[in-house]
Amino acid sequence: MAFISRGFHGRRPSAGTKLPPGQYETTGFPVLSAGPTPRIRKDDWQLSVTTETGKRHVWDWAGLMALPADSPTVDLHCVTKWSKFGTQWQGVSLDVLLADVETSAEHVLVTSYGGYTTNVPLADLVDGKAWIAYGYEGGDLAPEHGGPARLLVPHLYLWKSAKWVSGIELRQSDVPGFWETAGYHNYGDPWREQRYQGD
Amino acid sequence: MTSVEPGGSEVNDTDAGYVDGNALAGPLSEVFAVDVTTATSRCANCGCTGPLARLRVYKHAPGLVARCQQCGSVMLRATRTRDAVWLDMSGAVSLAIPVGET
């Protein structure tokens, strides 16, 4: 038996230029999850950014909604080999959230409601490359896809786009997350097919 | 519902997104000489014990994630990379695997 859920309804694309190596296009939106789906009420939701000195910045839902929003359209690439093109999101750029955060950290450990973690270099979360996304295709982001809000880092494999995001920990040292400690690549660039450690 | 995994184990599907621990039998047979789903494990978080077959296994994921049937903590993770099986059992205090008497 394969350990990996390969996704659903896959087919080979007619034009493969947008497709990283080893991927196939899907028009569905497969739900992958390592545990039960947390149901977080917007009234209870919080996102914290914690610096390497311990300083904590916290946004509640109203605070997040008060920030300027982007509407990125991006392609998604899951390490289980499906890719989905042209997904439309609404969310707040990490550049906005981190604008007033003083840090010299280079590493980030992202934490989620439900206990999931993943690590990303800080450089990959800034300069218009990442969002805290709360809207998908014109509606609220559904809980099974990470709602009320998830990280969206579309240039890396989708396991880096932590669902149900709750914390951004800025760190001096790199700490591997949930899948990174279980054989998956520390960085996860789909265009270099960095699926597993050693790739 | 009940389905049969490749390898012959019966797996009970639920509507909650997980299946029971029998789903571990096929993948782990690649590295274990015995059927570990009959082994008794102890959860490192809540201390409850039971057969691996009773764990809640989330398999629509980059690997298999088996959670304690009592407290939901991750007890075991198994992923298959190109050339290795990665097994994390840090969420289990112990695993008692039935073998023949000496």
PDB file of C-alpha atoms in Angstrom:
ATOM      1  CA  MET A   1       0.000   0.000   0.000  1.00  0.00           C
ATOM      2  CA  ALA A   2       1.209   3.512  -0.724  1.00  0.00           C
ATOM      3  CA  PHE A   3       1.752   5.645   2.394  1.00  0.00           C
ATOM      4  CA  ILE A   4       0.816   8.778   0.536  1.00  0.00           C
ATOM      5  CA  SER A   5      -2.674   9.812  -0.357  1.00  0.00           C
ATOM      6  CA  ARG A   6      -2.216  10.717  -3.995  1.00  0.00           C
ATOM      7  CA  GLY A   7      -5.163  13.073  -4.185  1.00  0.00           C
ATOM      8  CA  PHE A   8      -8.266  12.640  -6.212  1.00  0.00           C
ATOM      9  CA  HIS A   9      -9.546  12.943  -9.749  1.00  0.00           C
ATOM     10  CA  GLY A  10      -6.113  13.591 -11.169  1.00  0.00           C
ATOM     11  CA  ARG A  11      -5.350  13.826 -14.853  1.00  0.00           C
ATOM     12  CA  ARG A  12      -2.365  14.740 -16.972  1.00  0.00           C
ATOM     13  CA  PRO A  13      -2.446  18.365 -18.070  1.00  0.00           C
ATOM     14  CA  SER A  14      -2.685  19.375 -21.696  1.00  0.00           C
ATOM     15  CA  ALA A  15      -0.073  22.058 -21.223  1.00  0.00           C
ATOM     16  CA  GLY A  16       2.520  21.270 -18.603  1.00  0.00           C
ATOM     17  CA  THR A  17       4.372  24.544 -18.405  1.00  0.00           C
ATOM     18  CA  LYS A  18       2.791  25.543 -15.103  1.00  0.00           C
ATOM     19  CA  LEU A  19       3.340  22.110 -13.666  1.00  0.00           C
ATOM     20  CA  PRO A  20       6.395  21.421 -11.480  1.00  0.00           C
ATOM     21  CA  PRO A  21       8.183  18.087 -12.024  1.00  0.00           C
ATOM     22  CA  GLY A  22       6.295  15.002 -10.866  1.00  0.00           C
ATOM     23  CA  GLN A  23       2.976  16.833 -10.419  1.00  0.00           C
ATOM     24  CA  TYR A  24      -0.403  16.382 -12.114  1.00  0.00           C
ATOM     25  CA  GLU A  25      -3.245  18.868 -12.396  1.00  0.00           C
ATOM     26  CA  THR A  26      -6.460  18.486 -10.464  1.00  0.00           C
ATOM     27  CA  THR A  27      -9.535  20.677 -10.701  1.00  0.00           C
ATOM     28  CA  GLY A  28     -10.841  19.524  -7.333  1.00  0.00           C
ATOM     29  CA  PHE A  29      -9.480  20.699  -4.017  1.00  0.00           C
ATOM     30  CA  PRO A  30      -8.393  17.583  -2.096  1.00  0.00           C
ATOM     31  CA  VAL A  31      -8.510  17.814   1.675  1.00  0.00           C
ATOM     32  CA  LEU A  32      -5.437  16.443   3.391  1.00  0.00           C
ATOM     33  CA  SER A  33      -5.265  16.430   7.146  1.00  0.00           C
ATOM     34  CA  ALA A  34      -3.151  14.911   9.894  1.00  0.00           C
ATOM     35  CA  GLY A  35      -5.901  15.107  12.467  1.00  0.00           C
ATOM     36  CA  PRO A  36      -9.408  16.259  13.278  1.00  0.00           C
ATOM     37  CA  THR A  37     -10.455  19.625  11.832  1.00  0.00           C
ATOM     38  CA  PRO A  38     -10.320  22.342  14.508  1.00  0.00           C
ATOM     39  CA  ARG A  39     -13.484  24.452  14.627  1.00  0.00           C
ATOM     40  CA  ILE A  40     -12.308  27.902  15.670  1.00  0.00           C
ATOM     41  CA  ARG A  41     -14.924  30.615  16.113  1.00  0.00           C
ATOM     42  CA  LYS A  42     -13.845  33.976  14.760  1.00  0.00           C
ATOM     43  CA  ASP A  43     -14.632  35.477  18.190  1.00  0.00           C
ATOM     44  CA  ASP A  44     -12.091  33.131  19.750  1.00  0.00           C
ATOM     45  CA  TRP A  45      -9.483  33.363  16.996  1.00  0.00           C
ATOM     46  CA  GLN A  46      -6.094  34.958  17.599  1.00  0.00           C
ATOM     47  CA  LEU A  47      -2.866  35.156  15.676  1.00  0.00           C
ATOM     48  CA  SER A  48       0.379  35.945  17.422  1.00  0.00           C
ATOM     49  CA  VAL A  49       3.763  36.943  16.074  1.00  0.00           C
ATOM     50  CA  THR A  50       6.491  36.289  18.631  1.00  0.00           C
ATOM     51  CA  THR A  51       9.996  37.623  18.127  1.00  0.00           C
ATOM     52  CA  GLU A  52      13.271  36.018  19.161  1.00  0.00           C
ATOM     53  CA  THR A  53      13.331  38.355  22.204  1.00  0.00           C
ATOM     54  CA  GLY A  54       9.926  37.113  23.335  1.00  0.00           C
ATOM     55  CA  LYS A  55       7.961  40.198  22.302  1.00  0.00           C
ATOM     56  CA  ARG A  56       4.471  39.152  21.287  1.00  0.00           C
ATOM     57  CA  HIS A  57       2.189  40.896  18.809  1.00  0.00           C
ATOM     58  CA  VAL A  58      -1.407  39.656  18.763  1.00  0.00           C
ATOM     59  CA  TRP A  59      -4.284  40.195  16.353  1.00  0.00           C
ATOM     60  CA  ASP A  60      -7.841  39.153  16.960  1.00  0.00           C
ATOM     61  CA  TRP A  61     -10.307  38.656  14.110  1.00  0.00           C
ATOM     62  CA  ALA A  62     -11.437  42.297  14.057  1.00  0.00           C
ATOM     63  CA  GLY A  63      -7.804  43.384  14.072  1.00  0.00           C
ATOM     64  CA  LEU A  64      -7.034  41.172  11.108  1.00  0.00           C
ATOM     65  CA  MET A  65     -10.049  42.440   9.203  1.00  0.00           C
ATOM     66  CA  ALA A  66      -8.949  46.025   9.819  1.00  0.00           C
ATOM     67  CA  LEU A  67      -5.710  45.443   7.912  1.00  0.00           C
ATOM     68  CA  PRO A  68      -5.438  46.054   4.168  1.00  0.00           C
ATOM     69  CA  ALA A  69      -6.241  42.913   2.202  1.00  0.00           C
ATOM     70  CA  ASP A  70      -4.796  41.408  -0.968  1.00  0.00           C
ATOM     71  CA  SER A  71      -6.543  39.137  -3.474  1.00  0.00           C
ATOM     72  CA  PRO A  72      -3.809  36.867  -4.804  1.00  0.00           C
ATOM     73  CA  THR A  73      -4.471  34.313  -7.542  1.00  0.00           C
ATOM     74  CA  VAL A  74      -1.953  31.507  -7.200  1.00  0.00           C
ATOM     75  CA  ASP A  75      -1.174  27.940  -8.200  1.00  0.00           C
ATOM     76  CA  LEU A  76      -1.008  25.314  -5.439  1.00  0.00           C
ATOM     77  CA  HIS A  77       1.361  22.352  -5.401  1.00  0.00           C
ATOM     78  CA  CYS A  78       0.858  19.541  -2.883  1.00  0.00           C
ATOM     79  CA  VAL A  79       3.692  17.153  -2.093  1.00  0.00           C
ATOM     80  CA  THR A  80       1.247  14.282  -2.681  1.00  0.00           C
ATOM     81  CA  LYS A  81       1.615  15.277  -6.351  1.00  0.00           C
ATOM     82  CA  TRP A  82      -1.525  17.223  -7.204  1.00  0.00           C
ATOM     83  CA  SER A  83      -1.407  20.824  -8.391  1.00  0.00           C
ATOM     84  CA  LYS A  84      -4.324  23.215  -8.684  1.00  0.00           C
ATOM     85  CA  PHE A  85      -4.068  26.256 -10.889  1.00  0.00           C
ATOM     86  CA  GLY A  86      -5.511  29.752 -10.552  1.00  0.00           C
ATOM     87  CA  THR A  87      -6.899  29.602  -7.013  1.00  0.00           C
ATOM     88  CA  GLN A  88      -8.285  32.922  -5.773  1.00  0.00           C
ATOM     89  CA  TRP A  89      -7.708  33.986  -2.199  1.00  0.00           C
ATOM     90  CA  GLN A  90      -8.259  36.935   0.056  1.00  0.00           C
ATOM     91  CA  GLY A  91      -5.915  37.699   2.895  1.00  0.00           C
ATOM     92  CA  VAL A  92      -3.383  39.940   4.567  1.00  0.00           C
ATOM     93  CA  SER A  93       0.179  39.978   3.335  1.00  0.00           C
ATOM     94  CA  LEU A  94       2.800  38.958   5.882  1.00  0.00           C
ATOM     95  CA  ASP A  95       4.547  42.189   4.892  1.00  0.00           C
ATOM     96  CA  VAL A  96       1.676  44.065   6.533  1.00  0.00           C
ATOM     97  CA  LEU A  97       1.662  41.920   9.666  1.00  0.00           C
ATOM     98  CA  LEU A  98       5.420  42.122  10.101  1.00  0.00           C
ATOM     99  CA  ALA A  99       5.755  45.820   9.214  1.00  0.00           C
ATOM    100  CA  ASP A 100       6.103  46.964  12.819  1.00  0.00           C
ATOM    101  CA  VAL A 101       7.832  43.855  14.120  1.00  0.00           C
ATOM    102  CA  GLU A 102      11.491  44.339  14.945  1.00  0.00           C
ATOM    103  CA  THR A 103      13.532  41.220  14.382  1.00  0.00           C
ATOM    104  CA  SER A 104      16.884  39.969  13.228  1.00  0.00           C
ATOM    105  CA  ALA A 105      15.630  36.381  13.048  1.00  0.00           C
ATOM    106  CA  GLU A 106      16.026  34.359   9.864  1.00  0.00           C
ATOM    107  CA  HIS A 107      13.798  31.424  10.713  1.00  0.00           C
ATOM    108  CA  VAL A 108      10.096  31.003  11.397  1.00  0.00           C
ATOM    109  CA  LEU A 109       8.201  28.214  13.086  1.00  0.00           C
ATOM    110  CA  VAL A 110       4.534  28.429  12.158  1.00  0.00           C
ATOM    111  CA  THR A 111       2.080  26.945  14.665  1.00  0.00           C
ATOM    112  CA  SER A 112      -1.557  26.023  14.246  1.00  0.00           C
ATOM    113  CA  TYR A 113      -4.660  25.302  16.242  1.00  0.00           C
ATOM    114  CA  GLY A 114      -4.646  21.525  16.600  1.00  0.00           C
ATOM    115  CA  GLY A 115      -0.887  21.317  17.135  1.00  0.00           C
ATOM    116  CA  TYR A 116       0.483  21.327  13.582  1.00  0.00           C
ATOM    117  CA  THR A 117       3.812  23.060  12.957  1.00  0.00           C
ATOM    118  CA  THR A 118       5.962  23.856   9.938  1.00  0.00           C
ATOM    119  CA  ASN A 119       9.179  25.811   9.459  1.00  0.00           C
ATOM    120  CA  VAL A 120       9.845  28.399   6.764  1.00  0.00           C
ATOM    121  CA  PRO A 121      12.730  30.843   6.268  1.00  0.00           C
ATOM    122  CA  LEU A 122      11.573  34.376   7.075  1.00  0.00           C
ATOM    123  CA  ALA A 123      12.780  35.481   3.633  1.00  0.00           C
ATOM    124  CA  ASP A 124      10.089  33.245   2.096  1.00  0.00           C
ATOM    125  CA  LEU A 125       7.284  34.950   4.014  1.00  0.00           C
ATOM    126  CA  VAL A 126       8.052  38.551   3.006  1.00  0.00           C
ATOM    127  CA  ASP A 127       8.229  40.633  -0.180  1.00  0.00           C
ATOM    128  CA  GLY A 128       4.762  39.653  -1.374  1.00  0.00           C
ATOM    129  CA  LYS A 129       5.266  35.889  -1.133  1.00  0.00           C
ATOM    130  CA  ALA A 130       2.923  34.933   1.719  1.00  0.00           C
ATOM    131  CA  TRP A 131      -0.450  35.788   3.233  1.00  0.00           C
ATOM    132  CA  ILE A 132      -2.707  35.014   6.162  1.00  0.00           C
ATOM    133  CA  ALA A 133      -5.614  33.922   3.965  1.00  0.00           C
ATOM    134  CA  TYR A 134      -9.224  33.980   5.193  1.00  0.00           C
ATOM    135  CA  GLY A 135     -11.154  34.058   1.927  1.00  0.00           C
ATOM    136  CA  TYR A 136     -11.260  31.510  -0.881  1.00  0.00           C
ATOM    137  CA  GLU A 137     -13.024  31.886  -4.227  1.00  0.00           C
ATOM    138  CA  GLY A 138     -15.195  34.722  -2.966  1.00  0.00           C
ATOM    139  CA  GLY A 139     -16.351  33.161   0.294  1.00  0.00           C
ATOM    140  CA  ASP A 140     -15.066  32.415   3.773  1.00  0.00           C
ATOM    141  CA  LEU A 141     -12.279  29.875   3.942  1.00  0.00           C
ATOM    142  CA  ALA A 142     -13.897  26.578   4.973  1.00  0.00           C
ATOM    143  CA  PRO A 143     -12.612  24.827   8.113  1.00  0.00           C
ATOM    144  CA  GLU A 144     -11.451  21.755   6.150  1.00  0.00           C
ATOM    145  CA  HIS A 145      -9.214  24.034   4.057  1.00  0.00           C
ATOM    146  CA  GLY A 146      -7.814  25.812   7.105  1.00  0.00           C
ATOM    147  CA  GLY A 147     -10.469  28.364   7.970  1.00  0.00           C
ATOM    148  CA  PRO A 148     -11.018  30.715   9.562  1.00  0.00           C
ATOM    149  CA  ALA A 149      -7.468  31.565   8.448  1.00  0.00           C
ATOM    150  CA  ARG A 150      -4.425  29.754   7.135  1.00  0.00           C
ATOM    151  CA  LEU A 151      -0.957  30.636   6.009  1.00  0.00           C
ATOM    152  CA  LEU A 152      -0.580  30.768   2.223  1.00  0.00           C
ATOM    153  CA  VAL A 153       2.955  30.347   0.862  1.00  0.00           C
ATOM    154  CA  PRO A 154       2.213  29.159  -2.661  1.00  0.00           C
ATOM    155  CA  HIS A 155       5.783  28.973  -3.968  1.00  0.00           C
ATOM    156  CA  LEU A 156       6.485  26.100  -1.569  1.00  0.00           C
ATOM    157  CA  TYR A 157       4.732  22.727  -1.293  1.00  0.00           C
ATOM    158  CA  LEU A 158       1.353  23.159   0.333  1.00  0.00           C
ATOM    159  CA  TRP A 159       2.275  21.502   3.644  1.00  0.00           C
ATOM    160  CA  LYS A 160       4.133  24.766   4.389  1.00  0.00           C
ATOM    161  CA  SER A 161       0.849  26.715   4.057  1.00  0.00           C
ATOM    162  CA  ALA A 162      -0.267  25.790   7.565  1.00  0.00           C
ATOM    163  CA  LYS A 163      -4.022  25.468   8.011  1.00  0.00           C
ATOM    164  CA  TRP A 164      -5.654  26.991  11.121  1.00  0.00           C
ATOM    165  CA  VAL A 165      -2.616  29.171  11.708  1.00  0.00           C
ATOM    166  CA  SER A 166      -2.277  30.540  15.236  1.00  0.00           C
ATOM    167  CA  GLY A 167       1.327  31.643  15.613  1.00  0.00           C
ATOM    168  CA  ILE A 168       4.363  32.946  13.769  1.00  0.00           C
ATOM    169  CA  GLU A 169       7.465  32.388  15.876  1.00  0.00           C
ATOM    170  CA  LEU A 170      10.518  34.327  14.702  1.00  0.00           C
ATOM    171  CA  ARG A 171      13.623  32.381  15.683  1.00  0.00           C
ATOM    172  CA  GLN A 172      17.406  32.615  15.500  1.00  0.00           C
ATOM    173  CA  SER A 173      17.656  28.884  14.844  1.00  0.00           C
ATOM    174  CA  ASP A 174      15.724  26.612  12.519  1.00  0.00           C
ATOM    175  CA  VAL A 175      13.350  24.106  14.095  1.00  0.00           C
ATOM    176  CA  PRO A 176      11.826  21.480  11.790  1.00  0.00           C
ATOM    177  CA  GLY A 177       8.048  21.111  11.928  1.00  0.00           C
ATOM    178  CA  PHE A 178       5.551  18.245  11.799  1.00  0.00           C
ATOM    179  CA  TRP A 179       6.345  16.784   8.387  1.00  0.00           C
ATOM    180  CA  GLU A 180       9.930  18.061   8.296  1.00  0.00           C
ATOM    181  CA  THR A 181      10.698  15.758  11.250  1.00  0.00           C
ATOM    182  CA  ALA A 182       9.100  12.829   9.450  1.00  0.00           C
ATOM    183  CA  GLY A 183      11.203  12.583   6.328  1.00  0.00           C
ATOM    184  CA  TYR A 184       9.959  15.529   4.314  1.00  0.00           C
ATOM    185  CA  HIS A 185      12.259  18.199   2.929  1.00  0.00           C
ATOM    186  CA  ASN A 186      13.183  21.114   5.149  1.00  0.00           C
ATOM    187  CA  TYR A 187      12.479  23.720   2.444  1.00  0.00           C
ATOM    188  CA  GLY A 188      10.050  22.133  -0.032  1.00  0.00           C
ATOM    189  CA  ASP A 189      10.509  23.883  -3.384  1.00  0.00           C
ATOM    190  CA  PRO A 190       8.171  22.156  -5.877  1.00  0.00           C
ATOM    191  CA  TRP A 191      10.189  23.361  -8.875  1.00  0.00           C
ATOM    192  CA  ARG A 192      13.252  21.554  -7.538  1.00  0.00           C
ATOM    193  CA  GLU A 193      11.056  18.636  -6.452  1.00  0.00           C
ATOM    194  CA  GLN A 194      12.230  18.887  -2.864  1.00  0.00           C
ATOM    195  CA  ARG A 195       9.780  16.359  -1.452  1.00  0.00           C
ATOM    196  CA  TYR A 196      11.943  14.349   0.898  1.00  0.00           C
ATOM    197  CA  GLN A 197      15.059  14.882   2.947  1.00  0.00           C
ATOM    198  CA  GLY A 198      18.034  14.479   0.660  1.00  0.00           C
ATOM    199  CA  ASP A 199      16.181  15.701  -2.471  1.00  0.00           C
TER     200      ASP A 199
ATOM    201  CA  MET B   1     -18.168   1.331   6.528  1.00  0.00           C
ATOM    202  CA  THR B   2     -15.663  -1.452   6.335  1.00  0.00           C
ATOM    203  CA  SER B   3     -13.127  -1.816   3.569  1.00  0.00           C
ATOM    204  CA  VAL B   4     -10.217  -4.132   2.959  1.00  0.00           C
ATOM    205  CA  GLU B   5      -6.767  -2.658   2.601  1.00  0.00           C
ATOM    206  CA  PRO B   6      -4.214  -4.131   0.223  1.00  0.00           C
ATOM    207  CA  GLY B   7      -2.619  -6.774   2.421  1.00  0.00           C
ATOM    208  CA  GLY B   8      -5.964  -8.057   3.598  1.00  0.00           C
ATOM    209  CA  SER B   9      -6.679  -6.072   6.769  1.00  0.00           C
ATOM    210  CA  GLU B  10     -10.198  -4.935   7.405  1.00  0.00           C
ATOM    211  CA  VAL B  11     -10.363  -1.217   8.035  1.00  0.00           C
ATOM    212  CA  ASN B  12     -13.305   0.566   9.576  1.00  0.00           C
ATOM    213  CA  ASP B  13     -13.925   3.964   8.007  1.00  0.00           C
ATOM    214  CA  THR B  14     -15.586   6.758   9.949  1.00  0.00           C
ATOM    215  CA  ASP B  15     -17.146  10.031   8.909  1.00  0.00           C
ATOM    216  CA  ALA B  16     -14.644  11.917  11.064  1.00  0.00           C
ATOM    217  CA  GLY B  17     -11.797  11.738   8.568  1.00  0.00           C
ATOM    218  CA  TYR B  18      -9.924   8.845  10.094  1.00  0.00           C
ATOM    219  CA  VAL B  19      -9.865   5.069   9.879  1.00  0.00           C
ATOM    220  CA  ASP B  20      -8.943   2.575  12.567  1.00  0.00           C
ATOM    221  CA  GLY B  21      -5.443   1.323  13.267  1.00  0.00           C
ATOM    222  CA  ASN B  22      -5.806  -1.709  11.024  1.00  0.00           C
ATOM    223  CA  ALA B  23      -4.799   0.708   8.256  1.00  0.00           C
ATOM    224  CA  LEU B  24      -1.276   0.531   9.679  1.00  0.00           C
ATOM    225  CA  ALA B  25      -0.937  -3.184   8.943  1.00  0.00           C
ATOM    226  CA  GLY B  26      -0.081  -2.996   5.254  1.00  0.00           C
ATOM    227  CA  PRO B  27       2.413  -0.116   5.349  1.00  0.00           C
ATOM    228  CA  LEU B  28       4.183  -1.332   8.478  1.00  0.00           C
ATOM    229  CA  SER B  29       4.475  -4.874   7.140  1.00  0.00           C
ATOM    230  CA  GLU B  30       7.218  -3.423   4.940  1.00  0.00           C
ATOM    231  CA  VAL B  31       9.441  -2.990   8.010  1.00  0.00           C
ATOM    232  CA  PHE B  32       8.054  -5.263  10.740  1.00  0.00           C
ATOM    233  CA  ALA B  33       8.180  -9.036  10.657  1.00  0.00           C
ATOM    234  CA  VAL B  34       4.996  -9.249  12.749  1.00  0.00           C
ATOM    235  CA  ASP B  35       1.574  -7.635  12.463  1.00  0.00           C
ATOM    236  CA  VAL B  36       2.031  -4.706  14.814  1.00  0.00           C
ATOM    237  CA  THR B  37      -1.644  -3.790  14.838  1.00  0.00           C
ATOM    238  CA  THR B  38      -2.088  -6.474  17.508  1.00  0.00           C
ATOM    239  CA  ALA B  39       0.600  -4.866  19.668  1.00  0.00           C
ATOM    240  CA  THR B  40      -0.463  -2.980  22.795  1.00  0.00           C
ATOM    241  CA  SER B  41       0.658   0.616  22.981  1.00  0.00           C
ATOM    242  CA  ARG B  42       0.648   3.168  25.800  1.00  0.00           C
ATOM    243  CA  CYS B  43      -0.070   6.791  24.995  1.00  0.00           C
ATOM    244  CA  ALA B  44       2.713   9.147  26.136  1.00  0.00           C
ATOM    245  CA  ASN B  45       0.163  11.904  26.749  1.00  0.00           C
ATOM    246  CA  CYS B  46      -2.744  10.314  28.621  1.00  0.00           C
ATOM    247  CA  GLY B  47      -1.302   6.922  29.529  1.00  0.00           C
ATOM    248  CA  CYS B  48      -4.151   4.857  28.160  1.00  0.00           C
ATOM    249  CA  THR B  49      -3.317   1.494  26.676  1.00  0.00           C
ATOM    250  CA  GLY B  50      -4.825  -0.489  23.850  1.00  0.00           C
ATOM    251  CA  PRO B  51      -4.074  -2.293  20.634  1.00  0.00           C
ATOM    252  CA  LEU B  52      -2.675  -0.287  17.741  1.00  0.00           C
ATOM    253  CA  ALA B  53      -5.714  -1.401  15.757  1.00  0.00           C
ATOM    254  CA  ARG B  54      -7.840   0.931  17.890  1.00  0.00           C
ATOM    255  CA  LEU B  55      -5.866   4.077  17.059  1.00  0.00           C
ATOM    256  CA  ARG B  56      -7.409   6.719  14.815  1.00  0.00           C
ATOM    257  CA  VAL B  57      -5.399   6.817  11.608  1.00  0.00           C
ATOM    258  CA  TYR B  58      -5.474   9.880   9.350  1.00  0.00           C
ATOM    259  CA  LYS B  59      -4.248   8.700   5.983  1.00  0.00           C
ATOM    260  CA  HIS B  60      -5.307  11.488   3.618  1.00  0.00           C
ATOM    261  CA  ALA B  61      -2.026  13.190   4.364  1.00  0.00           C
ATOM    262  CA  PRO B  62       1.627  13.085   3.315  1.00  0.00           C
ATOM    263  CA  GLY B  63       2.030  10.163   5.732  1.00  0.00           C
ATOM    264  CA  LEU B  64       0.031   8.053   8.160  1.00  0.00           C
ATOM    265  CA  VAL B  65      -0.782   9.805  11.418  1.00  0.00           C
ATOM    266  CA  ALA B  66      -2.120   7.566  14.171  1.00  0.00           C
ATOM    267  CA  ARG B  67      -3.757   9.296  17.115  1.00  0.00           C
ATOM    268  CA  CYS B  68      -4.734   8.037  20.543  1.00  0.00           C
ATOM    269  CA  GLN B  69      -8.349   6.887  20.580  1.00  0.00           C
ATOM    270  CA  GLN B  70      -8.739   8.478  24.017  1.00  0.00           C
ATOM    271  CA  CYS B  71      -7.034  11.892  23.953  1.00  0.00           C
ATOM    272  CA  GLY B  72      -6.288  12.439  20.248  1.00  0.00           C
ATOM    273  CA  SER B  73      -2.540  12.945  20.679  1.00  0.00           C
ATOM    274  CA  VAL B  74      -0.273  11.787  17.881  1.00  0.00           C
ATOM    275  CA  MET B  75       1.130   8.400  18.933  1.00  0.00           C
ATOM    276  CA  LEU B  76       2.725   7.214  15.732  1.00  0.00           C
ATOM    277  CA  ARG B  77       3.654   8.654  12.363  1.00  0.00           C
ATOM    278  CA  ALA B  78       4.852   6.680   9.373  1.00  0.00           C
ATOM    279  CA  THR B  79       5.979   8.224   6.133  1.00  0.00           C
ATOM    280  CA  ARG B  80       7.394   6.630   3.021  1.00  0.00           C
ATOM    281  CA  THR B  81      10.113   8.587   1.268  1.00  0.00           C
ATOM    282  CA  ARG B  82      11.838   7.469  -1.924  1.00  0.00           C
ATOM    283  CA  ASP B  83      14.088   5.000  -0.165  1.00  0.00           C
ATOM    284  CA  ALA B  84      13.063   4.810   3.488  1.00  0.00           C
ATOM    285  CA  VAL B  85      10.205   4.370   5.876  1.00  0.00           C
ATOM    286  CA  TRP B  86      10.276   6.991   8.616  1.00  0.00           C
ATOM    287  CA  LEU B  87       8.683   5.892  11.847  1.00  0.00           C
ATOM    288  CA  ASP B  88       8.087   8.301  14.727  1.00  0.00           C
ATOM    289  CA  MET B  89       6.784   6.648  17.858  1.00  0.00           C
ATOM    290  CA  SER B  90       7.638   9.423  20.301  1.00  0.00           C
ATOM    291  CA  GLY B  91       3.967   9.652  21.242  1.00  0.00           C
ATOM    292  CA  ALA B  92       3.943   6.075  22.496  1.00  0.00           C
ATOM    293  CA  VAL B  93       5.634   5.129  25.754  1.00  0.00           C
ATOM    294  CA  SER B  94       5.880   1.497  24.773  1.00  0.00           C
ATOM    295  CA  LEU B  95       4.719  -1.117  22.358  1.00  0.00           C
ATOM    296  CA  ALA B  96       4.121  -4.680  23.560  1.00  0.00           C
ATOM    297  CA  ILE B  97       4.337  -6.953  20.558  1.00  0.00           C
ATOM    298  CA  PRO B  98       3.012 -10.495  20.968  1.00  0.00           C
ATOM    299  CA  VAL B  99       5.551 -13.149  20.002  1.00  0.00           C
ATOM    300  CA  GLY B 100       5.870 -16.877  20.659  1.00  0.00           C
ATOM    301  CA  GLU B 101       6.820 -18.123  24.112  1.00  0.00           C
ATOM    302  CA  THR B 102      10.512 -18.756  24.721  1.00  0.00           C
TER     303      THR B 102
END
